[in-house]
Amino acid sequence: MWKKGDYVVYGEKGICEVDGTTHLNIPGADSGKLYYVFIPVGEKETKIYSPVDNEKVPLRRPMNHQEAMELIEEIPELSELSVPQEKFREDAYKAALRSLDCRQWASMLKTLRRRRQNRLGQGKKVTATDERYFRRTEEYLYSELAMALGKKKSEMEEFISLCIRKREQA
């Protein structure tokens, strides 16, 4: 059971701080059921109530420093996200985000970067779907890495690139 002050990665809301547990006193809610109170990082005025026994929305602890560095080291070897048919591309993106698997997020970013470069190289625009999922995936992954590494989210892209270049030069 999570306790007040813990951080969790909660579904598609990203990193949240556990603000405790409560029983909801609202019509239609089971007053005997216990709920977590989550506050998304960066949204202090937002509260999310999730049943303690909720199995529908994935929940996990965020990466620690070592796990974050290991992930960054693995990025060059990660394969791109597999999308068997173009018409299912958005479904594949959604599934990768819902997985809460940082390696899938990194694979998805690799895929989206390559697709962006290819389209721009052909004189085409980046698709709205690709752009939307690129921003969301970058937000999820960079927020979690930044928290684990004690850095700002805005520093993560450059930090990852620097780590990869150092590794390639070694």
Backbone as numpy.savetxt, mean C-alpha at the origin, in Angstrom:
# Nx Ny Nz CAx CAy CAz Cx Cy Cz
-4.60 -9.50 19.21 -5.45 -8.32 19.21 -4.55 -7.08 19.21
-4.94 -6.11 18.42 -4.18 -4.87 18.33 -4.52 -3.99 19.53
-3.57 -3.16 19.93 -3.82 -2.27 21.07 -3.61 -0.82 20.66
-4.12 0.08 21.47 -4.02 1.51 21.21 -2.56 1.90 20.98
-2.32 2.65 19.91 -0.98 3.09 19.59 -0.27 2.22 18.56
-0.80 1.01 18.31 -0.23 0.16 17.26 -0.53 0.78 15.90
0.29 0.41 14.93 0.02 0.80 13.56 -0.29 -0.46 12.78
-1.25 -0.35 11.86 -1.65 -1.47 11.02 -1.81 -0.97 9.58
-1.71 -1.90 8.66 -2.08 -1.61 7.27 -3.47 -2.20 7.13
-4.44 -1.33 6.87 -5.84 -1.73 6.88 -6.44 -1.59 5.48
-6.69 -2.71 4.85 -7.35 -2.70 3.54 -6.78 -1.65 2.62
-7.67 -0.98 1.92 -7.25 0.05 0.98 -7.17 1.43 1.63
-7.19 1.48 2.94 -7.02 2.75 3.64 -5.56 3.02 3.95
-4.71 2.01 3.83 -3.29 2.19 4.09 -2.97 2.10 5.56
-1.95 2.83 5.97 -1.48 2.76 7.35 -2.42 3.54 8.26
-2.83 2.88 9.33 -3.72 3.49 10.32 -3.15 3.26 11.71
-3.43 4.19 12.58 -3.09 4.02 14.00 -4.31 3.47 14.71
-4.09 2.49 15.57 -5.18 1.93 16.37 -5.45 2.90 17.51
-6.68 3.38 17.57 -7.07 4.34 18.60 -7.79 3.64 19.76
-7.90 2.32 19.67 -8.53 1.56 20.73 -9.65 0.69 20.19
-10.51 0.26 21.10 -11.68 -0.54 20.73 -12.91 0.09 21.36
-14.07 -0.23 20.81 -15.30 0.33 21.33 -16.48 -0.54 20.92
-17.60 -0.30 21.55 -18.89 -0.87 21.13 -19.65 0.26 20.49
-20.25 0.00 19.34 -20.99 1.05 18.65 -22.40 1.16 19.21
-22.82 2.38 19.44 -24.16 2.65 19.94 -24.94 3.40 18.86
-25.16 2.70 17.75 -25.91 3.30 16.65 -26.96 2.30 16.17
-28.07 2.81 15.65 -29.13 1.90 15.18 -28.60 0.94 14.12
-28.97 -0.33 14.25 -28.58 -1.34 13.29 -27.28 -2.04 13.62
-26.50 -1.48 14.53 -25.22 -2.10 14.90 -25.43 -3.01 16.10
-24.72 -4.10 16.14 -24.76 -5.04 17.25 -24.01 -4.40 18.42
-24.74 -3.97 19.44 -24.12 -3.25 20.57 -23.19 -4.14 21.38
-23.27 -5.45 21.21 -22.38 -6.35 21.94 -21.09 -6.64 21.19
-21.02 -6.18 19.96 -19.86 -6.47 19.12 -18.75 -5.45 19.38
-17.51 -5.91 19.43 -16.36 -5.05 19.68 -15.75 -4.60 18.36
-15.44 -3.31 18.26 -14.88 -2.72 17.05 -13.54 -2.07 17.34
-12.61 -2.20 16.38 -11.40 -1.39 16.43 -11.75 0.00 15.94
-11.03 0.98 16.47 -11.12 2.34 15.96 -9.76 2.64 15.32
-9.77 2.85 14.00 -8.55 3.14 13.25 -8.57 4.58 12.78
-7.41 5.23 12.86 -7.26 6.59 12.33 -6.19 6.53 11.24
-6.61 6.75 9.97 -5.63 6.72 8.89 -4.54 7.79 9.10
-3.28 7.40 8.89 -2.18 8.34 9.02 -2.39 9.46 8.00
-2.28 10.68 8.46 -2.48 11.83 7.59 -3.92 12.29 7.52
-4.82 11.59 8.19 -6.24 11.97 8.21 -6.73 11.92 9.66
-6.18 12.74 10.49 -6.46 12.68 11.93 -7.93 12.86 12.28
-8.71 13.50 11.41 -10.12 13.72 11.71 -11.00 12.56 11.24
-10.41 11.56 10.59 -11.16 10.40 10.09 -11.03 9.24 11.06
-12.14 8.57 11.32 -12.12 7.36 12.14 -12.81 6.25 11.38
-12.20 5.08 11.43 -12.75 3.90 10.78 -13.08 2.90 11.89
-14.28 2.35 11.82 -14.69 1.34 12.79 -14.75 0.00 12.08
-14.02 -0.97 12.60 -13.96 -2.28 11.98 -14.14 -3.35 13.05
-15.05 -4.29 12.83 -15.23 -5.35 13.83 -13.90 -6.05 14.12
-13.66 -6.33 15.38 -12.43 -7.01 15.79 -12.31 -8.36 15.07
-13.44 -9.00 14.82 -13.42 -10.31 14.16 -13.62 -10.22 12.64
-13.42 -9.05 12.07 -13.61 -8.83 10.64 -12.60 -9.63 9.83
-13.09 -10.46 8.93 -12.21 -11.23 8.06 -12.33 -10.77 6.61
-13.20 -9.81 6.34 -13.42 -9.34 4.97 -12.35 -8.36 4.52
-11.90 -7.51 5.44 -10.91 -6.50 5.09 -9.56 -6.96 5.62
-8.57 -7.11 4.72 -7.25 -7.56 5.19 -6.60 -6.55 6.13
-5.84 -7.08 7.05 -5.20 -6.26 8.09 -3.87 -6.92 8.42
-2.82 -6.10 8.48 -1.51 -6.64 8.86 -0.69 -5.54 9.50
0.41 -5.95 10.13 1.31 -4.96 10.70 2.17 -4.38 9.58
2.60 -3.13 9.70 3.47 -2.54 8.67 4.87 -3.17 8.72
5.61 -2.98 7.63 6.99 -3.46 7.57 7.83 -2.76 8.64
8.86 -3.45 9.09 9.85 -2.81 9.95 11.03 -2.36 9.07
12.04 -1.76 9.69 13.18 -1.21 8.95 13.88 -2.29 8.12
14.16 -3.42 8.72 14.86 -4.50 8.02 14.05 -5.01 6.84
12.75 -5.23 7.04 11.89 -5.72 5.96 11.82 -4.71 4.81
11.79 -3.43 5.15 11.75 -2.39 4.12 13.02 -2.40 3.29
14.17 -2.51 3.95 15.45 -2.53 3.22 15.56 -3.79 2.37
15.09 -4.92 2.89 15.11 -6.17 2.11 14.24 -6.03 0.86
13.08 -5.41 1.00 12.21 -5.21 -0.16 12.89 -4.33 -1.20
13.50 -3.24 -0.76 14.19 -2.34 -1.70 15.30 -3.09 -2.43
16.02 -3.95 -1.72 17.08 -4.75 -2.33 16.52 -5.70 -3.39
15.31 -6.20 -3.18 14.69 -7.17 -4.09 14.07 -6.54 -5.33
13.80 -5.26 -5.31 13.04 -4.62 -6.39 13.60 -4.94 -7.78
14.92 -4.85 -8.01 15.40 -5.13 -9.37 15.06 -6.55 -9.86
14.95 -7.52 -8.96 14.67 -8.89 -9.35 13.18 -9.20 -9.42
12.36 -8.34 -8.88 10.92 -8.61 -8.91 10.41 -8.57 -10.34
9.57 -9.53 -10.66 8.97 -9.52 -12.01 7.83 -8.52 -12.03
7.47 -8.13 -13.22 6.34 -7.21 -13.37 5.05 -7.96 -13.07
4.01 -7.20 -12.80 2.70 -7.77 -12.51 2.17 -8.48 -13.75
1.73 -9.69 -13.58 1.21 -10.47 -14.71 -0.24 -10.08 -14.99
-0.49 -9.68 -16.24 -1.84 -9.35 -16.68 -2.09 -10.18 -17.95
-2.79 -11.32 -17.80 -2.94 -12.23 -18.93 -3.72 -11.63 -20.11
-4.73 -10.82 -19.84 -5.51 -10.20 -20.90 -5.71 -8.73 -20.58
-5.55 -7.91 -21.57 -5.64 -6.45 -21.38 -6.97 -6.02 -20.75
-8.05 -6.70 -21.11 -9.36 -6.29 -20.59 -9.49 -6.56 -19.08
-8.56 -7.34 -18.52 -8.59 -7.62 -17.08 -7.50 -6.86 -16.32
-6.88 -5.88 -16.97 -5.79 -5.11 -16.36 -6.24 -4.46 -15.05
-7.36 -3.76 -15.06 -7.80 -3.09 -13.84 -8.11 -4.09 -12.73
-8.67 -5.25 -13.08 -8.91 -6.29 -12.07 -7.60 -6.75 -11.44
-6.56 -6.90 -12.25 -5.25 -7.31 -11.74 -4.69 -6.23 -10.80
-4.86 -4.96 -11.18 -4.40 -3.86 -10.33 -5.14 -3.88 -8.99
-6.45 -4.03 -9.04 -7.25 -4.05 -7.81 -6.83 -5.20 -6.90
-6.65 -6.37 -7.50 -6.25 -7.54 -6.71 -4.89 -7.33 -6.05
-3.96 -6.73 -6.77 -2.63 -6.47 -6.21 -2.72 -5.51 -5.03
-3.52 -4.46 -5.16 -3.67 -3.52 -4.06 -4.33 -4.17 -2.86
-5.38 -4.95 -3.10 -6.10 -5.60 -2.01 -5.27 -6.66 -1.30
-4.26 -7.18 -1.97 -3.44 -8.25 -1.38 -2.66 -7.77 -0.15
-2.42 -6.46 -0.06 -1.58 -5.87 0.99 -0.17 -6.44 0.96
0.25 -6.95 -0.18 1.58 -7.52 -0.36 2.48 -6.46 -0.99
3.45 -5.97 -0.23 4.33 -4.91 -0.71 5.12 -5.32 -1.94
5.43 -6.58 -2.07 6.15 -7.04 -3.26 5.27 -6.94 -4.50
3.99 -7.24 -4.34 3.07 -7.07 -5.46 2.94 -5.58 -5.81
2.93 -4.73 -4.79 2.84 -3.29 -5.05 4.07 -2.83 -5.84
5.25 -3.30 -5.42 6.48 -2.92 -6.13 6.46 -3.45 -7.56
5.99 -4.67 -7.75 5.86 -5.23 -9.10 4.90 -4.41 -9.94
3.83 -3.99 -9.33 2.85 -3.18 -10.04 3.44 -1.83 -10.45
4.22 -1.22 -9.56 4.86 0.05 -9.91 5.84 -0.14 -11.07
6.58 -1.24 -11.07 7.49 -1.53 -12.18 6.70 -1.64 -13.49
5.59 -2.35 -13.44 4.74 -2.53 -14.61 4.22 -1.19 -15.10
3.70 -0.40 -14.17 3.11 0.88 -14.55 4.16 1.86 -15.07
5.36 1.84 -14.52 6.44 2.71 -15.03 6.82 2.33 -16.45
6.96 1.02 -16.69 7.31 0.56 -18.04 6.21 0.92 -19.03
4.96 0.70 -18.63 3.84 1.05 -19.53 3.83 2.55 -19.82
4.11 3.36 -18.80 4.15 4.81 -18.99 5.25 5.18 -20.00
6.44 4.63 -19.80 7.55 4.93 -20.71 7.24 4.49 -22.13
6.66 3.31 -22.28 6.32 2.81 -23.62 5.29 3.71 -24.30
4.26 4.08 -23.57 3.20 4.91 -24.18 3.74 6.30 -24.54
4.50 6.90 -23.63 5.05 8.22 -23.91 6.03 8.15 -25.08
6.80 7.06 -25.14 7.74 6.86 -26.24 7.05 6.70 -27.60
5.80 6.25 -27.56 5.01 6.10 -28.79 4.19 7.35 -29.09
4.37 8.39 -28.27 3.63 9.62 -28.46 2.19 9.54 -27.96
1.90 8.56 -27.10 0.55 8.40 -26.55 0.51 8.93 -25.13
-0.71 9.18 -24.66 -0.91 9.58 -23.28 -0.95 8.33 -22.39
-0.64 8.53 -21.13 -0.77 7.46 -20.14 -2.26 7.29 -19.88
-2.73 6.05 -19.80 -4.16 5.84 -19.59 -4.56 6.33 -18.20
-5.81 6.76 -18.09 -6.32 7.25 -16.80 -6.27 6.14 -15.75
-6.55 4.92 -16.16 -6.51 3.78 -15.23 -5.09 3.57 -14.71
-4.12 3.55 -15.61 -2.73 3.39 -15.20 -2.30 4.51 -14.26
-2.65 5.73 -14.59 -2.25 6.87 -13.77 -2.88 6.80 -12.39
-4.16 6.45 -12.31 -4.86 6.35 -11.03 -4.23 5.27 -10.15
-3.96 4.10 -10.72 -3.39 3.01 -9.93 -1.92 3.26 -9.62
-1.22 3.96 -10.48 0.16 4.33 -10.19 0.20 5.20 -8.93
-0.64 6.22 -8.89 -0.67 7.13 -7.72 -1.05 6.38 -6.44
-2.07 5.54 -6.51 -2.51 4.81 -5.32 -1.43 3.85 -4.83
-0.83 3.11 -5.75 0.19 2.14 -5.37 1.41 2.84 -4.80
1.81 3.92 -5.43 2.94 4.70 -4.93 2.64 5.23 -3.53
1.43 5.70 -3.31 1.02 6.19 -1.99 1.14 5.08 -0.95
0.59 3.92 -1.23 0.61 2.82 -0.28 2.04 2.37 0.03
2.79 2.09 -1.03 4.13 1.55 -0.85 5.07 2.58 -0.23
5.09 3.78 -0.76 6.02 4.80 -0.25 5.67 5.23 1.16
4.39 5.27 1.50 4.00 5.61 2.87 4.52 4.58 3.86
4.37 3.31 3.49 4.81 2.27 4.40 6.32 2.21 4.51
7.01 2.33 3.38 8.48 2.35 3.41 8.99 3.55 4.21
8.39 4.71 4.00 8.82 5.92 4.71 8.66 5.74 6.21
7.55 5.18 6.62 7.31 4.97 8.05 8.36 4.01 8.61
8.62 2.92 7.91 9.57 1.91 8.38 10.99 2.45 8.45
11.32 3.35 7.52 12.70 3.85 7.41 12.91 5.20 8.08
11.84 5.76 8.65 11.96 7.06 9.32 12.25 8.18 8.34
11.68 8.10 7.15 11.90 9.12 6.12 10.57 9.74 5.72
10.65 10.76 4.89 9.45 11.36 4.33 9.04 10.58 3.09
7.74 10.49 2.88 7.23 9.79 1.70 7.80 10.40 0.43
7.95 11.71 0.41 8.46 12.40 -0.78 9.91 12.05 -1.10
10.62 11.46 -0.15 12.02 11.08 -0.36 12.19 9.65 -0.88
11.11 8.89 -0.88 11.24 7.45 -1.13 11.68 7.10 -2.55
11.15 7.74 -3.56 11.53 7.37 -4.92 13.03 7.57 -5.14
13.54 8.70 -4.69 14.97 8.97 -4.83 15.80 8.01 -3.98
15.35 7.73 -2.76 16.07 6.82 -1.88 16.14 5.42 -2.49
15.03 4.93 -3.03 15.01 3.61 -3.66 15.97 3.58 -4.85
15.91 4.59 -5.68 16.81 4.66 -6.85 18.27 4.64 -6.42
18.59 5.40 -5.37 19.95 5.45 -4.86 20.40 4.08 -4.36
19.55 3.40 -3.61 19.88 2.07 -3.09 20.11 1.09 -4.23
19.30 1.15 -5.26 19.44 0.24 -6.39 20.72 0.54 -7.16
21.02 1.82 -7.37 22.28 2.18 -8.07 23.48 1.70 -7.29
23.49 1.90 -5.97 24.60 1.44 -5.13 24.79 -0.06 -5.25
23.69 -0.77 -5.25 23.74 -2.24 -5.33 24.29 -2.68 -6.68
23.89 -2.01 -7.75 24.37 -2.35 -9.09 25.86 -2.05 -9.26
26.35 -1.04 -8.55 27.76 -0.66 -8.65 28.66 -1.55 -7.82
28.08 -2.24 -6.85 28.88 -3.09 -5.95 29.36 -4.35 -6.61
